[in-house]
Coordinates of C-alpha atoms in Angstrom, one line a residue:
X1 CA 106.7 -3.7 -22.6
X2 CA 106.4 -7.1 -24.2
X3 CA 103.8 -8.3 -21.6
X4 CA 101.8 -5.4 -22.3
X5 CA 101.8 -5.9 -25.7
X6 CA 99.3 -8.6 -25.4
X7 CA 96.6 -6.4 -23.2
X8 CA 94.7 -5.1 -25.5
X9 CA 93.6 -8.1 -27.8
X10 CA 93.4 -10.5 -25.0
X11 CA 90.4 -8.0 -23.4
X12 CA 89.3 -7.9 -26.9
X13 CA 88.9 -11.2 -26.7
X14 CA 87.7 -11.9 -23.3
X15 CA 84.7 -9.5 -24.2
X16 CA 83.8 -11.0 -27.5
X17 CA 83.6 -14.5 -25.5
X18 CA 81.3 -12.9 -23.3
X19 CA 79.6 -11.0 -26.1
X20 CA 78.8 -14.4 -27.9
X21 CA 78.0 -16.2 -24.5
X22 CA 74.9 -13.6 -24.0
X23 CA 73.9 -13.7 -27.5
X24 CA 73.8 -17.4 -27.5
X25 CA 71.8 -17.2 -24.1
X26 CA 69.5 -14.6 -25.5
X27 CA 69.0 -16.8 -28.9
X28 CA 68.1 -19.6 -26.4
X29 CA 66.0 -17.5 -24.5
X30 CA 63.9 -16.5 -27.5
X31 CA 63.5 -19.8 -29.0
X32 CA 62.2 -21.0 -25.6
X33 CA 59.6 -18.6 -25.9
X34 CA 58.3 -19.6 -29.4
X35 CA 58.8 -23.1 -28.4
X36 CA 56.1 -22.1 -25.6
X37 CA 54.1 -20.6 -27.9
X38 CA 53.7 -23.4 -30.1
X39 CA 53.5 -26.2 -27.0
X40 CA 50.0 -24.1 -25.7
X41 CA 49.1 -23.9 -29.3
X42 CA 49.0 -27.7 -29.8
X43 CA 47.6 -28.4 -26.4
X44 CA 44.4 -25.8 -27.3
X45 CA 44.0 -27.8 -30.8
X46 CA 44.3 -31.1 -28.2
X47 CA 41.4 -30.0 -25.6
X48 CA 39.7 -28.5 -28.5
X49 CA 39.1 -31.9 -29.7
X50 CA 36.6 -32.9 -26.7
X51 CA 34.7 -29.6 -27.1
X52 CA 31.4 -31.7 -27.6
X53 CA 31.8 -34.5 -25.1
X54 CA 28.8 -34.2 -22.5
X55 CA 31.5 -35.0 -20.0
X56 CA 33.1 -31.4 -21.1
X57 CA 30.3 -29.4 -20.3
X58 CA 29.1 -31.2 -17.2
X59 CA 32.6 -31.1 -15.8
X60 CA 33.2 -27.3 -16.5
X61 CA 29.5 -25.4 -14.9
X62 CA 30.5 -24.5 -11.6
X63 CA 34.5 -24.8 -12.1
X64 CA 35.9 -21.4 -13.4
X65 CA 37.2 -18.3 -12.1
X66 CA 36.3 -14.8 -13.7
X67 CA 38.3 -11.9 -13.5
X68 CA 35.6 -10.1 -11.5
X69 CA 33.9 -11.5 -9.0
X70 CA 35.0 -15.0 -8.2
X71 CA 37.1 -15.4 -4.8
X72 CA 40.5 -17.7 -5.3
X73 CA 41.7 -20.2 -3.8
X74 CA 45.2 -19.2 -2.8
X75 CA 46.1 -16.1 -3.1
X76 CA 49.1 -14.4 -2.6
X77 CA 50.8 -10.9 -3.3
X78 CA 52.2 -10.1 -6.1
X79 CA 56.0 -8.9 -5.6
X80 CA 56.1 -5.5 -5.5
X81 CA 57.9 -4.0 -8.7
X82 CA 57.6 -7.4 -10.6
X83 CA 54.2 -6.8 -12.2
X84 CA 51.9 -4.9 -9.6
X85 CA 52.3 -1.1 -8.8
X86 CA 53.4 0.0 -5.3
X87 CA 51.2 2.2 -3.2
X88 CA 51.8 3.7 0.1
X89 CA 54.1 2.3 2.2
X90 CA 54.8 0.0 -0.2
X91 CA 54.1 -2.8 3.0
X92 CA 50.5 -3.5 1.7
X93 CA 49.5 -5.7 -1.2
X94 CA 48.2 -4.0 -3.6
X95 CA 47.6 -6.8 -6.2
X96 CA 47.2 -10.6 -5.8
X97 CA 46.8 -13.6 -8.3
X98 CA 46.4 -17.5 -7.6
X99 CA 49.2 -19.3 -9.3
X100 CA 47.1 -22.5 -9.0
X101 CA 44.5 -21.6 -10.9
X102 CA 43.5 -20.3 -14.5
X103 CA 40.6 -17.8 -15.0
X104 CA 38.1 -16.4 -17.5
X105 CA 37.0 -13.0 -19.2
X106 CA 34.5 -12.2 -21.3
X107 CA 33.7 -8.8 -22.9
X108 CA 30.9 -7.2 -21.0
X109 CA 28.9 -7.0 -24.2
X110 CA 29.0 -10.7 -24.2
X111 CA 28.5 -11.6 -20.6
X112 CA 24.3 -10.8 -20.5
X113 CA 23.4 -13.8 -18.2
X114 CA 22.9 -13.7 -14.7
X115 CA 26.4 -12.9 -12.7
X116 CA 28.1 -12.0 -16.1
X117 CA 27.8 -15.2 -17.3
X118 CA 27.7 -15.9 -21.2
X119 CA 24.5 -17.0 -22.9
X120 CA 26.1 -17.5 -26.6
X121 CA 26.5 -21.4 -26.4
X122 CA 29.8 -21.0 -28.8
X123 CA 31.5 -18.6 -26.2
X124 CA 30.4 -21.4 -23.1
X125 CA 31.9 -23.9 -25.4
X126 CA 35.0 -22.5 -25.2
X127 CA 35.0 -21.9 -21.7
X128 CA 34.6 -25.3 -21.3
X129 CA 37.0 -27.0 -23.6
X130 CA 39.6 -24.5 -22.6
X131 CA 38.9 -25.3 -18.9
X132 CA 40.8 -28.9 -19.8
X133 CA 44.1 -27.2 -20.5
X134 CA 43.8 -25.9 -16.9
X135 CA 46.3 -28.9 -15.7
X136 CA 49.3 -27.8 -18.4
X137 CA 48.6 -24.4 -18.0
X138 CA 49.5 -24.8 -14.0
X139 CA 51.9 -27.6 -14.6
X140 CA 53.9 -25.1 -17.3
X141 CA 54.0 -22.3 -14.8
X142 CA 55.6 -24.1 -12.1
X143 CA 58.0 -25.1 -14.8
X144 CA 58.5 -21.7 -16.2
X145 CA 59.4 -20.6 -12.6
X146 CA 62.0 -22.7 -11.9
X147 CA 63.6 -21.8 -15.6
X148 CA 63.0 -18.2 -15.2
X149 CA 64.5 -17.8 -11.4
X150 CA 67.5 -18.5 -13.3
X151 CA 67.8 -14.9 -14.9
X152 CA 65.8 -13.8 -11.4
X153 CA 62.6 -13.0 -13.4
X154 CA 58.8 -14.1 -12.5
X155 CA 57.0 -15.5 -15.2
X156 CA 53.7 -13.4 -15.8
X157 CA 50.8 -14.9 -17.5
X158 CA 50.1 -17.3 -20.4
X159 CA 47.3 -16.6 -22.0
X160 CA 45.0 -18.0 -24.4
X161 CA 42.2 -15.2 -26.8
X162 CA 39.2 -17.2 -28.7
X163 CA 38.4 -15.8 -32.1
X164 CA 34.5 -15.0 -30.5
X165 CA 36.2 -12.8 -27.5
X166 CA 36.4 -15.7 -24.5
X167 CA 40.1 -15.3 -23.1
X168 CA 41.7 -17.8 -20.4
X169 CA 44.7 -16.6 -18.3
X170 CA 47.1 -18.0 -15.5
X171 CA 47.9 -17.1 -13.0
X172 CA 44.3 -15.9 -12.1
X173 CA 43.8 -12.0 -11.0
X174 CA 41.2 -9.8 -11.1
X175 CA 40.8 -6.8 -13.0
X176 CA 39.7 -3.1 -12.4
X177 CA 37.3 -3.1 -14.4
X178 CA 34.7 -6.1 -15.0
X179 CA 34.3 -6.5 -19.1
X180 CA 36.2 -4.4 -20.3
X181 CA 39.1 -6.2 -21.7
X182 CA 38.8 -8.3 -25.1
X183 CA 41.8 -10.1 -26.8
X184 CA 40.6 -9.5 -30.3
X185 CA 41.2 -5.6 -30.1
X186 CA 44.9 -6.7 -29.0
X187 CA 48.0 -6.0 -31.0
X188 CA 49.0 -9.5 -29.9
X189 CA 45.8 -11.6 -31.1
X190 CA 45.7 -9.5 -34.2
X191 CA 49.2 -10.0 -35.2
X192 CA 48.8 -13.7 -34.4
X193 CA 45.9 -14.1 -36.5
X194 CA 46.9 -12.3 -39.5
X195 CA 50.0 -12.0 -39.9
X196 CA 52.2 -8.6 -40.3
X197 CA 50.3 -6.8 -43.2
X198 CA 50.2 -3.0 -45.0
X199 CA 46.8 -1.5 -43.9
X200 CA 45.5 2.1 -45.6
X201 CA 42.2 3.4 -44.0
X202 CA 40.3 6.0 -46.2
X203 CA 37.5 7.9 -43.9
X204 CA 35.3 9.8 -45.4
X205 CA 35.5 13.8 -43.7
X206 CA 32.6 15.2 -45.9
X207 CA 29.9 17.2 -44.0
X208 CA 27.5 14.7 -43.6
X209 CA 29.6 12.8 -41.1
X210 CA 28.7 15.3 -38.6
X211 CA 25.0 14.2 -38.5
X212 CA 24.0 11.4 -35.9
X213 CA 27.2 11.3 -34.1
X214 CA 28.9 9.8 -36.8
X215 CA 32.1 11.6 -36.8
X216 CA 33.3 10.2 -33.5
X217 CA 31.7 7.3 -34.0
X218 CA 34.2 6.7 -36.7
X219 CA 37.3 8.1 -34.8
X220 CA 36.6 5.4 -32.5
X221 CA 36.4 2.7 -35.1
X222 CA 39.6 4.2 -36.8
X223 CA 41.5 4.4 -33.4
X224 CA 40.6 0.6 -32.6
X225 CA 41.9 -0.7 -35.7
X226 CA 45.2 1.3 -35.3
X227 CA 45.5 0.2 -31.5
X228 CA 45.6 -3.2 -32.7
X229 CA 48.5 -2.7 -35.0
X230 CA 51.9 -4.2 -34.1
X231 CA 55.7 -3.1 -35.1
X232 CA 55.2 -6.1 -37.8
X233 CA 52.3 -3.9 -39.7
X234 CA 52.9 -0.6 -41.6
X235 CA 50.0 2.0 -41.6
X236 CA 48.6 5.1 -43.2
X237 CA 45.5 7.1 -42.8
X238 CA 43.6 8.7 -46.1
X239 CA 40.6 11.4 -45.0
X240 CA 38.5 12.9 -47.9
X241 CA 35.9 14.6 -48.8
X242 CA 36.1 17.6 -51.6
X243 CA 39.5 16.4 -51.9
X244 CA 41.7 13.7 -50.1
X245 CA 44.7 13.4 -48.4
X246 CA 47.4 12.0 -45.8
X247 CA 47.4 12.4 -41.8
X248 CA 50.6 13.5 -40.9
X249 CA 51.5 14.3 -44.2
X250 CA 53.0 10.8 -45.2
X251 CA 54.3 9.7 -48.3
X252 CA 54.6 6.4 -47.9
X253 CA 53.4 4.0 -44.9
X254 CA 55.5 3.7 -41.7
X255 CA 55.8 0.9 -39.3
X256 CA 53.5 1.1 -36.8
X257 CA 55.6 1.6 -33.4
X258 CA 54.2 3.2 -30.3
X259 CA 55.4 6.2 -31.6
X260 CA 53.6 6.4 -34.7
X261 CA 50.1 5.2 -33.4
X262 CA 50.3 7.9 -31.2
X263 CA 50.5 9.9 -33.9
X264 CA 48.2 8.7 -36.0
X265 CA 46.0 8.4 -33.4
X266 CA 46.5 12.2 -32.4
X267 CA 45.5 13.2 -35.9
X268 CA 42.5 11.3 -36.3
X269 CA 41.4 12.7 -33.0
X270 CA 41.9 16.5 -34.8
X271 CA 39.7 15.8 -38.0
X272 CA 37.2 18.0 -38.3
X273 CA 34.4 17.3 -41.3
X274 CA 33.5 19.5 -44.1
X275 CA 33.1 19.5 -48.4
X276 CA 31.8 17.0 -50.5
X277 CA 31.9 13.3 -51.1
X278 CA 35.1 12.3 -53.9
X279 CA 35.6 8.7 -54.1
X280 CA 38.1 8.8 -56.9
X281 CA 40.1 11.2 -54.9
X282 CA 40.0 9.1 -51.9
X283 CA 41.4 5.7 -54.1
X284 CA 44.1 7.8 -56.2
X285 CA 45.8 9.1 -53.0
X286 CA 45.8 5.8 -51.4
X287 CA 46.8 3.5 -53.9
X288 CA 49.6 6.6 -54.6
X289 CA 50.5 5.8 -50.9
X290 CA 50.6 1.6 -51.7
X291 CA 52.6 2.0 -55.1
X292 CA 55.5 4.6 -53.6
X293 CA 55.6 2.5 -50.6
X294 CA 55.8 -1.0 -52.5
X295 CA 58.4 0.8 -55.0
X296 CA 61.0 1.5 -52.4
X297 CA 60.6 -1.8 -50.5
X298 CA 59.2 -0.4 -47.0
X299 CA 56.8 -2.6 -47.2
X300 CA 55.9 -5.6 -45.1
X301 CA 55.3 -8.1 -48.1
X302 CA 52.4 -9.5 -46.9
X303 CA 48.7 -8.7 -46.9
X304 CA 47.7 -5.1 -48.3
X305 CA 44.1 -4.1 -46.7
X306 CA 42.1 -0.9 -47.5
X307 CA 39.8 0.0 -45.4
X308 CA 37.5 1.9 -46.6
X309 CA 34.5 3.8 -45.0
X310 CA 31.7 6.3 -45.8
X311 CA 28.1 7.5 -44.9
X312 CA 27.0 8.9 -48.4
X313 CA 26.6 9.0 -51.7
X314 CA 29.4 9.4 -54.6
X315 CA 28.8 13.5 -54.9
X316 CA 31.7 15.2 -56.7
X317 CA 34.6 13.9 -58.9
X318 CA 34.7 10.9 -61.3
X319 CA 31.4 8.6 -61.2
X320 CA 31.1 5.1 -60.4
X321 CA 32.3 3.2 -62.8
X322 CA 35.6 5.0 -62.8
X323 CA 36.0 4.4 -59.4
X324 CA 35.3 0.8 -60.1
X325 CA 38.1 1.0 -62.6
X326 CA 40.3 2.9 -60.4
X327 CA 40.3 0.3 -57.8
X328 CA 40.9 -2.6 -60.5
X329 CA 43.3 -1.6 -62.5
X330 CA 45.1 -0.9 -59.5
X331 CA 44.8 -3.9 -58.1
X332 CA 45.9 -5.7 -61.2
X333 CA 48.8 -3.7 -61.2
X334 CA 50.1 -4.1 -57.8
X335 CA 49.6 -8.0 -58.6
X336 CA 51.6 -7.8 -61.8
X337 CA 54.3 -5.2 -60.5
X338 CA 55.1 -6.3 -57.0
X339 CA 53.5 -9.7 -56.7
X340 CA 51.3 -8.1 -54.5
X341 CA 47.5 -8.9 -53.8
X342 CA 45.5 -5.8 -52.1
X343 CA 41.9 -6.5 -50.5
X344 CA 39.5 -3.8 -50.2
X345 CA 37.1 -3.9 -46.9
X346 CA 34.2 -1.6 -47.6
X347 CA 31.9 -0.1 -44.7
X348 CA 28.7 1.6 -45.3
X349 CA 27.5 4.2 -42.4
X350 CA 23.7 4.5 -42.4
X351 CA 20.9 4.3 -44.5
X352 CA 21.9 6.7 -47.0
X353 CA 25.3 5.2 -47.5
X354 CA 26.6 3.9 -51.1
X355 CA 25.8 0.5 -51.7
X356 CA 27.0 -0.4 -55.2
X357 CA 30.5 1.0 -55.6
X358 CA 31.6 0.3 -51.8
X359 CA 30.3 -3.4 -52.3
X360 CA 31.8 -4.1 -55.5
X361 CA 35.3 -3.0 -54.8
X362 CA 35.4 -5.0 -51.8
X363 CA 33.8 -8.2 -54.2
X364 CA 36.1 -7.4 -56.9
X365 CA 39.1 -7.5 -54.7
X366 CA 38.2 -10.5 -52.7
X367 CA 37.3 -8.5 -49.4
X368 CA 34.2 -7.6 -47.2
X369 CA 31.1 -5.2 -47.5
X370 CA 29.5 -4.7 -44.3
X371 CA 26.5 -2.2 -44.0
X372 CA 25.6 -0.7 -41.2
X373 CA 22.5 0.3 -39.5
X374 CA 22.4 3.3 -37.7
X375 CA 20.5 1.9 -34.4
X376 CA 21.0 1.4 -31.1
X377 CA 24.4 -0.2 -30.9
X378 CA 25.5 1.1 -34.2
X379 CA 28.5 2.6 -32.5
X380 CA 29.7 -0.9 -31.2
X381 CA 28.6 -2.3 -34.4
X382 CA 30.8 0.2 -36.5
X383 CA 33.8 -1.1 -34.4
X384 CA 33.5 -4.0 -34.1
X385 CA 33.3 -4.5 -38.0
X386 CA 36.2 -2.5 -38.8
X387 CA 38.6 -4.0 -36.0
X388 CA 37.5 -7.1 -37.4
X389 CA 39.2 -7.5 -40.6
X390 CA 41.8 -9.1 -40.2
X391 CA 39.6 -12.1 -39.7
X392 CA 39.5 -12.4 -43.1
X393 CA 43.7 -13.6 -43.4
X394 CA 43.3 -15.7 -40.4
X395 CA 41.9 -18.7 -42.6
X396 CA 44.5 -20.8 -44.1
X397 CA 47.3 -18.5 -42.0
X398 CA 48.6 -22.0 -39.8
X399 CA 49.2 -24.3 -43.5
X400 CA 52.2 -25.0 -45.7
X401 CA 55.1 -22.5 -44.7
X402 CA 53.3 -21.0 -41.9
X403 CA 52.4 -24.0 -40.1
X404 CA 54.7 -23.2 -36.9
X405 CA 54.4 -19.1 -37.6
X406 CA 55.2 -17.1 -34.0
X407 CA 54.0 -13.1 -34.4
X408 CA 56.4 -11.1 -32.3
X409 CA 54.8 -7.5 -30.6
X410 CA 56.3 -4.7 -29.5
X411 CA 55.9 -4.8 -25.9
X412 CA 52.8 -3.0 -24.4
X413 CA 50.7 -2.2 -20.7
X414 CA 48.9 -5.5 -20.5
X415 CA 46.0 -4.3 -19.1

């Protein structure tokens, strides 16, 4: 009886040694991968320096790989059930990359030259200067598989996303589809570049919206900018018209998991358009949203961006200057309140879109105005500006505090 006395703590104790073993090992783990993330980091700002040396450009013409239709050097299969899919018999590769070798994509939209090559001189710029981190880049991975066969993992890819759409990945491996991937509609670049932030968009449901297509034109636009959230952001979604109110019925914003972007993404995809334009209505639910949200701390603390976007006129419901006022005396008080600064981003669908009120909230609160012409691409157009505004906290986002900053992302299909 005495011996046994002593089982009990001393498994407690053997399993709290091993409990503190793994976290320390996971701790180390995790700071490797942010010490990674910073080591690329510097060696980009390195290469980035020789971005105008002739040599730079001569060296780089015929040297890169795309995703698409460039042959590699030395291929081989990747392991079945580590990052490729298995078909059949499971015998046959189904997927290959070249470890040796790092290679490009460019958005289709972007790639207009002959063979998908790039004509914007900015975009081969950074093909080029990027190509001179080839040697770390294939240098780190044979470092990173040696560290990660320890905890019998393959590394997958390290990657690199350009703020004008030019991404460089290794191992190099082809894609499905040619063009279609661009890092700055990823939760990863987005959350890298901005930082974790609140976000309200307010789309406007009047009747009007079903004219030219706009209505899904929108739903797109609105889906993009929530597929690029990350479990850092939190996220609502105002519609009005008539009246305004809340997807989903939300009083407050909620992170923005996988979970909840379906969600969100599943009501946006039922609006259905009707009534007239209300501004005021549209403003007074959403910065109702901001305040409750900011009063019982489920906020992120960071950037607060309203996105805001509609194809008329002011119709119905407090004029213009009220709105005006709505928007900064709100403002004002979220800054004096909760030390918190909210920047509205204003979009204007078509010809017969406000100009004044949607151009001076976005002026009087520090954001952007974008108009847009209803032409040709103006469905591209209309997402690309709205996915695009996080641009905007990107400047300045790398200084004092945030000098070594690492954005963490749920994890997601990389594809």
């Amino acid at each position: 009886m005495a011996r046994s006395k002593w089982i009990l703590p001393a498994v407690l104790i053997a399993v709290d040694a091993a409990t503190l073993e793994q976290e320390i090992e996971f701790k180390a783990v995790l700071e490797r991968m942010e010490s990674d993330v910073l080591a690329l980091r510097d060696e980009i700002e390195r290469v980035y320096q020789y971005r105008c040396d002739l040599s730079t450009l001569d060296d780089c013409g015929y040297n890169n790989y795309n995703d698409c239709s460039s042959t590699y050097p030395i291929e081989e299969c990747i392991v079945q059930n580590d990052y490729a899919l298995q078909c059949g018999d499971g015998k046959a590769c189904t997927a290959s990359w070249d470890k040796s070798q790092s290679e490009i994509s460019i958005p289709a939209s972007l790639a207009l030259e002959t063979g998908g090559n790039p004509s914007d001189p900015e975009i081969i710029e950074s093909v080029c200067y990027t190509k001179l981190a080839e040697p770390y880049l294939v240098e780190k991975y044979e470092e990173d598989t040696k560290y990660w066969s320890k905890h019998d993992v393959t590394p997958s890819w390290t990657y690199f996303g350009a703020h004008n759409g030019m991404f460089r990945q290794i191992p190099a491996s082809h894609r499905e589809e040619c063009g279609s991937y661009d890092p700055r509609r990823r939760p990863w670049f987005v959350a890298a570049s901005s930082g974790p932030k609140d976000v309200v968009l307010i789309l406007d449901v009047s009747g009007s919206m079903s004219d030219y297509g706009r209505l899904s034109i929108m739903k797109d636009a609105a889906i993009t900018v929530i597929d690029t959230l990350s479990v850092a952001d939190k996220v609502a979604v105002v519609t009005f018209s008539t009246t305004a109110s809340v997807l989903n019925d939300q009083t407050m914003l909620v992170r923005a998991t996988k979970e909840n972007k379906e969600k969100i993404i599943a009501a946006i995809n039922g609006i259905i358009v009707n009534g007239s334009t209300n501004f005021h209505a549209a403003f007074t639910e959403a910065f109702n949203l901001l305040s409750l949200t900011f009063e019982n701390e489920s906020t992120t603390g960071c950037n607060v961006a309203v996105l805001f976007m509609t194809d008329g006129q002011l119709t119905t419901g407090p004029g213009p200057q009220e709105v005006i006022e709505l928007v900064n005396r709100k403002a004002e008080e979220f800054q004096t309140d909760f030390g918190r600064k909210s920047t509205v981003f204003s979009f204007s669908l078509g010809k017969d879109a406000d100009e004044v009120v949607s151009k001076t909230i976005a002026c009087n609160t520090n954001g952007i105005w974008v108009p847009i012409e209803e032409n040709k691409g103006f469905a591209n157009d209309m997402t690309t500006a709205m996915s695009s505004y996080y641009k905007l906290y990107a400047l300045g986002l790398g200084d004092g505090g945030n000098k070594d900053f690492v954005a963490w992302v749920e994890p997601y299909e990389f594809a």
